[in-house]
Amino acid sequence: MIGPLGLGSQWRRAAMRTNLWLVPAVAVVGSVALFAIDRHVYDTHAGLSATFVGGDASAASTILTALAAAIITVACVSSRS
């Protein structure tokens, strides 16, 4: 029976979940795609919309604080299991 993602058997899903190369490979492909987009924007001087560029130092501080809190929470929860 084919699962909701079309991955096939439970064995295949478990193999993909425990595969050590899947997540880094997806991260590398995503990084290359983002680099290509960034390079295109830089070369064509297209610029970014105000949605991406807007904000001030306090907004950046708030985002970094939330990110740090999330990372610390994940580290603490995963170390207890």
mmCIF file of C-alpha atoms in Angstrom:
data_model
loop_
_atom_site.group_PDB
_atom_site.id
_atom_site.type_symbol
_atom_site.label_atom_id
_atom_site.label_comp_id
_atom_site.label_asym_id
_atom_site.label_seq_id
_atom_site.Cartn_x
_atom_site.Cartn_y
_atom_site.Cartn_z
ATOM 1 C CA MET A 1 0.000 0.000 0.000
ATOM 2 C CA ILE A 2 1.268 3.437 -0.860
ATOM 3 C CA GLY A 3 1.366 5.918 2.017
ATOM 4 C CA PRO A 4 0.118 9.515 1.986
ATOM 5 C CA LEU A 5 3.377 10.780 0.496
ATOM 6 C CA GLY A 6 3.643 7.965 -2.031
ATOM 7 C CA LEU A 7 6.703 6.547 -0.309
ATOM 8 C CA GLY A 8 5.570 2.950 -0.267
ATOM 9 C CA SER A 9 6.247 0.598 2.590
ATOM 10 C CA GLN A 10 6.920 1.384 6.219
ATOM 11 C CA TRP A 11 10.431 0.045 5.745
ATOM 12 C CA ARG A 12 11.160 2.673 3.093
ATOM 13 C CA ARG A 13 9.828 5.479 5.288
ATOM 14 C CA ALA A 14 11.941 4.252 8.201
ATOM 15 C CA ALA A 15 15.002 4.011 5.969
ATOM 16 C CA MET A 16 14.524 7.593 4.763
ATOM 17 C CA ARG A 17 13.946 8.832 8.307
ATOM 18 C CA THR A 18 17.182 7.257 9.565
ATOM 19 C CA ASN A 19 19.252 8.020 6.481
ATOM 20 C CA LEU A 20 22.206 10.198 7.434
ATOM 21 C CA TRP A 21 22.520 11.772 3.986
ATOM 22 C CA LEU A 22 18.939 12.869 3.292
ATOM 23 C CA VAL A 23 18.731 15.966 5.498
ATOM 24 C CA PRO A 24 22.217 17.308 4.637
ATOM 25 C CA ALA A 25 21.549 16.728 0.921
ATOM 26 C CA VAL A 26 18.283 18.668 1.114
ATOM 27 C CA ALA A 27 20.082 21.442 3.008
ATOM 28 C CA VAL A 28 22.817 21.638 0.363
ATOM 29 C CA VAL A 29 20.295 21.770 -2.492
ATOM 30 C CA GLY A 30 18.341 24.478 -0.660
ATOM 31 C CA SER A 31 21.505 26.469 0.008
ATOM 32 C CA VAL A 32 22.547 26.319 -3.637
ATOM 33 C CA ALA A 33 19.075 27.460 -4.719
ATOM 34 C CA LEU A 34 19.131 30.377 -2.277
ATOM 35 C CA PHE A 35 22.636 31.306 -3.433
ATOM 36 C CA ALA A 36 21.479 31.323 -7.064
ATOM 37 C CA ILE A 37 18.564 33.611 -6.176
ATOM 38 C CA ASP A 38 20.823 35.914 -4.171
ATOM 39 C CA ARG A 39 23.375 36.056 -6.964
ATOM 40 C CA HIS A 40 20.676 36.861 -9.525
ATOM 41 C CA VAL A 41 19.319 39.702 -7.383
ATOM 42 C CA TYR A 42 22.839 41.067 -6.866
ATOM 43 C CA ASP A 43 23.831 40.854 -10.540
ATOM 44 C CA THR A 44 20.651 42.428 -11.905
ATOM 45 C CA HIS A 45 20.399 45.078 -9.188
ATOM 46 C CA ALA A 46 16.752 44.019 -8.864
ATOM 47 C CA GLY A 47 16.632 44.815 -5.164
ATOM 48 C CA LEU A 48 14.316 43.313 -2.629
ATOM 49 C CA SER A 49 10.907 44.451 -1.561
ATOM 50 C CA ALA A 50 10.410 46.338 1.693
ATOM 51 C CA THR A 51 9.046 43.141 3.238
ATOM 52 C CA PHE A 52 12.513 41.589 3.241
ATOM 53 C CA VAL A 53 14.558 44.693 3.949
ATOM 54 C CA GLY A 54 12.316 46.534 6.415
ATOM 55 C CA GLY A 55 12.876 46.508 10.146
ATOM 56 C CA ASP A 56 15.237 47.999 12.615
ATOM 57 C CA ALA A 57 17.690 46.795 15.228
ATOM 58 C CA SER A 58 14.988 46.000 17.784
ATOM 59 C CA ALA A 59 13.173 43.761 15.277
ATOM 60 C CA ALA A 60 16.394 41.882 14.563
ATOM 61 C CA SER A 61 17.049 41.545 18.290
ATOM 62 C CA THR A 62 13.556 40.137 18.850
ATOM 63 C CA ILE A 63 13.989 37.565 16.081
ATOM 64 C CA LEU A 64 17.405 36.486 17.362
ATOM 65 C CA THR A 65 16.096 36.215 20.938
ATOM 66 C CA ALA A 66 13.218 33.998 19.820
ATOM 67 C CA LEU A 67 15.583 31.855 17.735
ATOM 68 C CA ALA A 68 18.024 31.443 20.628
ATOM 69 C CA ALA A 69 15.210 30.505 23.008
ATOM 70 C CA ALA A 70 13.943 27.891 20.569
ATOM 71 C CA ILE A 71 17.409 26.382 20.134
ATOM 72 C CA ILE A 72 17.997 26.239 23.886
ATOM 73 C CA THR A 73 14.585 24.605 24.392
ATOM 74 C CA VAL A 74 15.304 21.941 21.769
ATOM 75 C CA ALA A 75 18.748 21.278 23.253
ATOM 76 C CA CYS A 76 17.337 20.885 26.761
ATOM 77 C CA VAL A 77 14.455 18.637 25.717
ATOM 78 C CA SER A 78 16.585 16.417 23.492
ATOM 79 C CA SER A 79 19.289 15.996 26.152
ATOM 80 C CA ARG A 80 16.760 14.572 28.617
ATOM 81 C CA SER A 81 15.529 11.818 26.321
#
